[in-house]
Tab-separated table of C-alpha atoms in Angstrom:
chain	number	residue	atom	x	y	z
A	250	MET	CA	-99.760	-20.618	209.425
A	251	SER	CA	-100.836	-19.869	213.435
A	252	ARG	CA	-101.525	-23.161	215.689
A	253	GLU	CA	-104.424	-21.109	216.195
A	254	THR	CA	-105.635	-20.622	212.463
A	255	ALA	CA	-105.004	-24.677	211.424
A	256	LEU	CA	-107.419	-25.321	214.623
A	257	SER	CA	-109.936	-23.017	213.247
A	258	ILE	CA	-109.979	-24.828	209.791
A	259	VAL	CA	-110.088	-27.887	211.897
A	260	LEU	CA	-113.049	-27.000	213.771
A	261	VAL	CA	-114.690	-25.388	210.568
A	262	LEU	CA	-114.031	-29.342	209.045
A	263	VAL	CA	-114.736	-31.224	211.638
A	264	LEU	CA	-118.608	-29.543	210.986
A	265	LEU	CA	-118.790	-29.775	207.656
A	266	ALA	CA	-118.217	-33.780	208.405
A	267	ILE	CA	-120.935	-33.916	210.433
A	268	PRO	CA	-124.227	-34.265	208.654
A	269	TYR	CA	-121.950	-36.776	206.377
A	270	ALA	CA	-121.503	-39.022	208.879
A	271	ALA	CA	-124.398	-39.053	210.321
A	272	LEU	CA	-125.586	-39.805	206.841
A	273	GLU	CA	-123.476	-42.842	206.433
A	274	LEU	CA	-124.564	-44.105	209.672
A	275	GLY	CA	-128.572	-43.600	209.497
A	276	LYS	CA	-129.153	-40.849	211.505
A	277	PRO	CA	-130.226	-37.666	209.217
A	278	PHE	CA	-131.376	-36.394	212.788
A	279	TYR	CA	-127.908	-35.339	213.474
A	280	VAL	CA	-128.182	-33.271	209.951
A	281	THR	CA	-130.105	-30.909	212.128
A	282	LEU	CA	-127.529	-30.635	214.912
A	283	ALA	CA	-124.537	-29.459	212.763
A	284	THR	CA	-127.294	-27.049	210.897
A	285	ARG	CA	-128.164	-25.684	214.669
A	286	MET	CA	-124.577	-25.754	215.547
A	287	ALA	CA	-123.393	-23.407	212.329
A	288	ILE	CA	-126.306	-20.849	212.508
A	289	LEU	CA	-125.780	-20.634	216.490
A	290	ALA	CA	-121.716	-19.870	215.516
A	291	LEU	CA	-122.875	-17.337	213.342
A	292	ALA	CA	-124.353	-16.034	215.550
A	293	ALA	CA	-122.025	-15.534	217.820
A	294	VAL	CA	-119.414	-14.874	215.187
A	295	GLY	CA	-121.301	-11.196	214.696
A	296	LEU	CA	-121.431	-11.530	219.130
A	297	ASN	CA	-117.512	-12.064	218.517
A	298	ILE	CA	-116.725	-8.938	216.352
A	299	ALA	CA	-118.698	-6.290	218.687
A	300	LEU	CA	-117.956	-8.297	222.288
A	301	GLY	CA	-113.972	-10.018	221.300
A	302	LEU	CA	-112.472	-7.069	218.949
A	303	GLY	CA	-114.660	-4.053	220.718
A	304	GLY	CA	-115.326	-5.499	224.702
A	305	LEU	CA	-118.574	-4.575	224.522
A	306	VAL	CA	-120.989	-6.612	225.685
A	307	SER	CA	-123.822	-6.734	224.543
A	308	PHE	CA	-126.762	-8.399	226.097
A	309	GLY	CA	-128.959	-7.367	223.591
A	310	HIS	CA	-127.955	-9.139	220.301
A	311	ALA	CA	-130.964	-11.899	220.419
A	312	ALA	CA	-132.725	-8.545	219.033
A	313	PHE	CA	-130.973	-8.601	215.628
A	314	PHE	CA	-131.310	-12.299	215.738
A	315	GLY	CA	-135.133	-11.983	216.344
A	316	VAL	CA	-135.700	-9.058	213.659
A	317	GLY	CA	-133.740	-11.248	211.343
A	318	GLY	CA	-135.766	-14.106	211.894
A	319	TYR	CA	-139.347	-11.964	212.161
A	320	ALA	CA	-138.402	-10.816	208.435
A	321	ALA	CA	-137.763	-14.057	206.852
A	322	GLY	CA	-141.240	-15.238	208.554
A	323	ILE	CA	-143.350	-12.030	207.678
A	324	LEU	CA	-141.532	-11.888	204.013
A	325	ALA	CA	-142.306	-15.685	203.972
A	326	SER	CA	-146.107	-15.228	205.059
A	327	HIS	CA	-147.041	-12.493	203.244
A	328	ALA	CA	-144.958	-14.472	199.921
A	329	PHE	CA	-147.262	-17.401	200.550
A	330	ALA	CA	-150.740	-15.499	201.163
A	331	GLY	CA	-150.125	-13.378	197.596
A	332	GLN	CA	-150.351	-9.979	200.293
A	333	PRO	CA	-147.566	-7.307	199.850
A	334	LEU	CA	-147.110	-5.122	202.910
A	335	ASP	CA	-148.757	-2.095	203.657
A	336	PHE	CA	-146.308	0.307	204.911
A	337	GLY	CA	-149.224	3.185	204.150
A	338	LEU	CA	-147.063	5.321	201.555
A	339	PHE	CA	-146.206	2.385	199.405
A	340	SER	CA	-146.171	-1.678	199.733
A	341	LEU	CA	-143.465	-4.417	199.000
A	342	PRO	CA	-143.901	-7.766	197.971
A	343	GLY	CA	-143.334	-10.952	199.968
A	344	SER	CA	-140.464	-13.340	199.430
A	345	LYS	CA	-140.136	-17.127	199.923
A	346	THR	CA	-136.339	-16.394	198.119
A	347	MET	CA	-133.438	-16.296	200.933
A	348	PRO	CA	-131.631	-14.046	199.768
A	349	VAL	CA	-134.183	-11.301	199.124
A	350	ILE	CA	-134.929	-12.136	202.993
A	351	TRP	CA	-131.753	-12.006	203.884
A	352	LEU	CA	-130.853	-8.734	202.351
A	353	VAL	CA	-133.878	-7.566	204.444
A	354	ALA	CA	-132.281	-8.994	207.376
A	355	VAL	CA	-129.308	-7.953	207.262
A	356	ALA	CA	-130.724	-4.324	205.955
A	357	VAL	CA	-133.342	-3.985	209.382
A	358	GLY	CA	-130.290	-5.408	211.683
A	359	GLY	CA	-127.949	-3.189	210.271
A	360	LEU	CA	-130.686	0.206	211.196
A	361	LEU	CA	-131.293	-1.377	214.411
A	362	ALA	CA	-128.287	-1.962	216.037
A	363	ALA	CA	-126.676	1.762	214.144
A	364	ALA	CA	-129.831	3.007	216.450
A	365	ILE	CA	-129.598	1.010	219.230
A	366	GLY	CA	-125.867	1.597	219.444
A	367	ALA	CA	-125.625	5.095	218.252
A	368	ILE	CA	-127.296	5.789	221.863
A	369	SER	CA	-125.835	2.903	224.315
A	370	LEU	CA	-121.981	3.432	223.317
A	371	ARG	CA	-122.377	6.690	224.953
A	372	THR	CA	-122.024	4.425	227.873
A	373	SER	CA	-119.624	2.477	228.939
A	374	GLY	CA	-119.499	-0.714	231.431
A	375	VAL	CA	-122.777	-2.000	233.542
A	376	TYR	CA	-125.085	0.927	231.802
A	377	PHE	CA	-123.756	-0.387	228.454
A	378	ILE	CA	-124.990	-3.903	229.671
A	379	MET	CA	-128.156	-2.735	231.057
A	380	ILE	CA	-128.770	-0.502	228.026
A	381	THR	CA	-128.278	-3.017	225.272
A	382	LEU	CA	-131.019	-5.765	227.246
A	383	ALA	CA	-133.747	-3.097	227.667
A	384	PHE	CA	-133.318	-1.930	224.301
A	385	ALA	CA	-133.405	-5.993	222.883
A	386	GLN	CA	-136.407	-6.179	226.004
A	387	MET	CA	-138.272	-3.524	224.557
A	388	THR	CA	-138.364	-5.114	220.770
A	389	TYR	CA	-139.391	-8.226	222.986
A	390	TYR	CA	-142.041	-7.209	224.113
A	391	PHE	CA	-143.478	-5.184	221.084
A	392	ALA	CA	-142.865	-8.545	219.939
A	393	VAL	CA	-145.618	-10.581	221.915
A	394	SER	CA	-148.180	-7.585	222.053
A	395	TRP	CA	-147.816	-7.746	217.584
A	396	PRO	CA	-150.761	-9.779	216.859
A	397	ALA	CA	-150.845	-8.961	213.205
A	398	TYR	CA	-147.436	-11.670	212.998
A	399	GLY	CA	-148.702	-14.254	215.867
A	400	GLY	CA	-147.792	-12.038	218.932
A	401	GLU	CA	-146.782	-14.438	221.917
A	402	ASP	CA	-147.644	-17.615	219.710
A	403	GLY	CA	-144.696	-16.888	217.199
A	404	LEU	CA	-145.399	-17.334	213.433
A	405	SER	CA	-145.005	-20.496	211.173
A	406	ILE	CA	-143.312	-20.395	208.304
A	407	THR	CA	-145.300	-22.924	206.020
A	408	LEU	CA	-142.492	-24.006	203.764
A	409	ARG	CA	-138.818	-23.646	204.011
A	410	ASN	CA	-138.117	-21.122	201.755
A	411	GLY	CA	-136.264	-21.307	198.656
A	412	PHE	CA	-132.172	-20.644	197.445
A	413	PRO	CA	-132.088	-20.596	193.526
A	414	GLY	CA	-130.755	-23.850	192.069
A	415	VAL	CA	-131.112	-25.928	195.676
A	416	ASN	CA	-133.407	-27.295	197.052
A	417	THR	CA	-133.329	-26.039	200.914
A	418	LEU	CA	-136.143	-28.990	202.063
A	419	VAL	CA	-133.027	-31.467	201.809
A	420	PRO	CA	-131.542	-31.361	205.524
A	421	ILE	CA	-128.196	-31.645	203.790
A	422	ASN	CA	-128.862	-28.759	201.219
A	423	PHE	CA	-129.106	-26.243	204.041
A	424	PHE	CA	-126.722	-27.151	206.595
A	425	LEU	CA	-124.265	-26.465	203.716
A	426	ILE	CA	-125.916	-22.775	203.049
A	427	ALA	CA	-125.061	-22.880	206.850
A	428	TRP	CA	-121.827	-23.742	206.899
A	429	GLY	CA	-121.154	-21.303	203.552
A	430	LEU	CA	-122.344	-18.038	205.330
A	431	LEU	CA	-120.704	-19.306	208.776
A	432	VAL	CA	-116.883	-19.444	207.118
A	433	ALA	CA	-117.612	-16.069	204.723
A	434	ALA	CA	-118.595	-14.735	208.398
A	435	LEU	CA	-114.990	-16.004	209.601
A	436	VAL	CA	-113.340	-15.299	207.181
A	437	LEU	CA	-114.634	-11.655	207.643
A	438	PHE	CA	-113.943	-11.832	211.005
A	439	ALA	CA	-110.177	-12.154	209.757
A	440	ALA	CA	-110.215	-9.257	207.634
A	441	LEU	CA	-111.137	-7.290	210.622
A	442	LYS	CA	-109.309	-9.041	213.127
A	443	GLY	CA	-106.269	-8.342	210.496
A	444	SER	CA	-106.844	-4.678	209.230
A	445	ARG	CA	-106.301	-0.965	210.540
A	446	PHE	CA	-109.728	-0.994	211.542
A	447	GLY	CA	-109.184	-3.988	213.621
A	448	ALA	CA	-105.810	-2.725	214.838
A	449	ALA	CA	-108.202	0.656	216.039
A	450	LEU	CA	-110.918	-0.989	217.442
A	451	GLN	CA	-108.737	-3.482	219.928
A	452	ALA	CA	-106.889	-0.573	220.650
A	453	ALA	CA	-109.890	1.232	221.789
A	454	ARG	CA	-110.956	-1.124	224.106
A	455	GLN	CA	-107.315	-1.553	225.725
A	456	ASN	CA	-107.672	2.550	226.065
A	457	GLU	CA	-109.223	4.857	224.266
A	458	VAL	CA	-107.855	8.243	225.702
A	459	ARG	CA	-104.758	6.411	223.712
A	460	VAL	CA	-106.905	5.885	220.356
A	461	ALA	CA	-107.842	9.570	220.517
A	462	THR	CA	-104.995	11.626	220.943
A	463	VAL	CA	-103.608	9.648	217.393
A	464	GLY	CA	-107.322	11.474	215.951
A	465	ILE	CA	-109.167	8.512	216.150
A	466	GLU	CA	-112.560	8.458	217.697
A	467	PRO	CA	-113.362	5.603	219.133
A	468	TYR	CA	-117.001	6.243	219.360
A	469	ARG	CA	-117.313	6.337	215.367
A	470	ILE	CA	-115.500	2.760	215.392
A	471	ARG	CA	-117.653	1.276	217.573
A	472	LEU	CA	-120.474	1.637	216.321
A	473	ALA	CA	-119.303	0.700	213.090
A	474	ALA	CA	-118.551	-2.425	214.618
A	475	PHE	CA	-121.782	-2.746	216.834
A	476	VAL	CA	-123.687	-2.222	213.434
A	477	VAL	CA	-121.532	-5.028	211.511
A	478	SER	CA	-122.241	-7.439	214.707
A	479	GLY	CA	-125.878	-6.898	214.324
A	480	MET	CA	-125.823	-7.032	210.882
A	481	ILE	CA	-124.520	-10.820	210.473
A	482	THR	CA	-126.568	-11.789	213.743
A	483	ALA	CA	-129.123	-11.137	212.154
A	484	LEU	CA	-128.661	-12.917	208.513
A	485	ALA	CA	-127.881	-15.522	211.474
A	486	GLY	CA	-131.189	-15.059	212.839
A	487	ALA	CA	-133.177	-15.778	209.672
A	488	LEU	CA	-131.391	-19.176	208.789
A	489	TYR	CA	-132.435	-20.076	211.864
A	490	ALA	CA	-136.029	-19.244	211.644
A	491	ASP	CA	-136.609	-21.497	208.214
A	492	LEU	CA	-134.086	-24.215	210.119
A	493	ASN	CA	-137.224	-24.350	212.655
A	494	ARG	CA	-140.358	-22.669	210.298
A	495	PHE	CA	-141.056	-21.174	212.810
A	496	VAL	CA	-140.233	-17.764	214.718
A	497	SER	CA	-141.493	-16.178	218.077
A	498	PRO	CA	-140.796	-13.500	220.814
A	499	SER	CA	-138.268	-15.898	222.056
A	500	MET	CA	-135.495	-15.324	219.559
A	501	LEU	CA	-135.617	-12.158	220.919
A	502	SER	CA	-135.709	-12.871	224.923
A	503	TRP	CA	-132.510	-12.249	227.084
A	504	HIS	CA	-132.503	-15.953	227.204
A	505	MET	CA	-130.911	-16.054	223.751
A	506	SER	CA	-128.336	-13.019	224.601
A	507	GLY	CA	-127.229	-14.933	227.391
A	508	GLU	CA	-126.932	-17.725	225.374
A	509	PHE	CA	-124.421	-15.982	222.778
A	510	ILE	CA	-122.380	-14.863	225.549
A	511	VAL	CA	-122.081	-18.012	226.936
A	512	LEU	CA	-120.847	-19.981	223.562
A	513	ILE	CA	-118.247	-17.146	223.125
A	514	ILE	CA	-116.978	-17.576	226.851
A	515	LEU	CA	-116.783	-21.297	226.254
A	516	GLY	CA	-114.261	-21.116	222.867
A	517	GLY	CA	-112.534	-18.487	223.283
A	518	VAL	CA	-113.182	-14.958	223.070
A	519	GLY	CA	-112.097	-13.166	220.729
A	520	ARG	CA	-110.839	-16.396	219.292
A	521	LEU	CA	-111.681	-17.395	215.443
A	522	ALA	CA	-113.263	-20.514	216.351
A	523	GLY	CA	-114.582	-19.581	219.548
A	524	PRO	CA	-117.596	-19.168	218.065
A	525	VAL	CA	-117.050	-22.270	216.539
A	526	ALA	CA	-115.998	-24.494	219.317
A	527	GLY	CA	-118.389	-22.786	221.228
A	528	ALA	CA	-121.818	-23.947	219.228
A	529	MET	CA	-120.626	-27.248	219.195
A	530	LEU	CA	-120.233	-27.620	222.190
A	531	PHE	CA	-123.530	-25.932	223.707
A	532	VAL	CA	-125.566	-27.718	221.142
A	533	LEU	CA	-124.004	-31.480	221.989
A	534	PHE	CA	-124.329	-30.800	226.322
A	535	GLU	CA	-128.328	-29.462	225.561
A	536	PHE	CA	-128.939	-33.000	223.063
A	537	LEU	CA	-126.924	-35.771	225.157
A	538	LEU	CA	-127.299	-34.634	228.427
A	539	GLY	CA	-131.226	-32.466	227.722
A	540	GLY	CA	-132.421	-36.436	227.121
A	541	LEU	CA	-131.152	-37.573	230.563
A	542	THR	CA	-132.283	-34.301	232.918
A	543	GLU	CA	-134.035	-31.012	232.193
A	544	ARG	CA	-131.490	-29.756	234.838
A	545	TRP	CA	-128.817	-30.036	232.350
A	546	GLN	CA	-127.984	-26.320	232.134
A	547	PHE	CA	-126.248	-27.014	235.854
A	548	PHE	CA	-123.308	-29.229	234.300
A	549	LEU	CA	-123.105	-26.760	231.164
A	550	GLY	CA	-123.087	-23.553	234.378
A	551	LEU	CA	-119.996	-26.756	235.797
A	552	VAL	CA	-117.557	-26.690	232.844
A	553	LEU	CA	-118.451	-23.041	231.644
A	554	LEU	CA	-116.810	-21.987	235.583
A	555	GLY	CA	-114.053	-24.067	234.622
A	556	VAL	CA	-113.943	-22.268	232.129
A	557	VAL	CA	-114.451	-18.918	233.693
A	558	LEU	CA	-111.983	-20.011	236.323
A	559	PHE	CA	-109.075	-22.271	234.527
A	560	ALA	CA	-108.967	-21.716	230.448
A	561	ARG	CA	-109.807	-17.938	230.321
A	562	GLY	CA	-108.734	-18.709	226.584
A	563	GLY	CA	-111.902	-20.474	226.323
A	564	LEU	CA	-111.251	-24.354	224.718
A	565	VAL	CA	-109.825	-22.177	221.694
A	566	GLY	CA	-107.186	-21.181	223.756
A	567	VAL	CA	-106.330	-24.582	225.941
A	568	VAL	CA	-105.522	-26.101	222.710
A	569	ALA	CA	-103.943	-23.076	220.774
A	570	GLY	CA	-101.847	-21.772	223.247
A	571	ARG	CA	-101.735	-17.328	223.897
A	572	PRO	CA	-102.831	-15.320	220.721
A	573	ARG	CA	-100.152	-13.651	218.614
A	574	HIS	CA	-100.594	-10.390	217.827
A	575	GLY	CA	-98.501	-7.979	215.980
């Protein structure tokens, strides 16, 4: 077992231990903080497939995060009202069951990622960044101008959606669901990274001309990675909506996309547990310093600057050292 793998396991177990320690200390609010860490880490794992493995600096992943949240909010609102979703030629019932909502969120996120990726991946560099940002902002303004589902005011989820056999209203139960999905996403990331697909994706990031000469089309590899990336981030969005029992256009804003990139840079780009380390540090800064000053982002910016200048591998890279290849 490599040092990075061991560190990844430790970080995931520490995240698991936080809510139980909080309950023992009589601090149930920290369970919600741990859940937020797990969900943000899950969203960042999705982006890490595109950014860390494929070198695709997407500034539009908030679009997938937001549509996942709206999928949860819209399905729940229609289920609560007893009204099906009317698509003109056909209609679909709403749902208050998490697995159903996750499937819809992942499907919608994947379709949106395929549409955005099919266009944006024909560019590179700053053009790719700006096109993904433009698509995310288009999605944001569409949500703002959608009065049927709250428009700028957002959409409330009356009661947290359910999971078969689990009382999701109990915070520790909902945390375990989010944590379990995070672990599954990390396993998927590790499998992709160690597969031939992952090798081709990383090779395309380093030299796409050489990849093309051996018969592999970089565009298709990147598009597949981008779609998987969007699907995971959309799943995180559905969980985030259930955590807050509310979904709003802010989930689609470019600020949220920036947060995901910050999480990965803090933890380590392309590192297995980079999103976990980054999410834990980000939420801790937000909670501890946010109560002291409204300008807590200034201190986070100093840490981010230090990571960029002196720890290019992020927090995981500082502890685990340089990644092994081959």
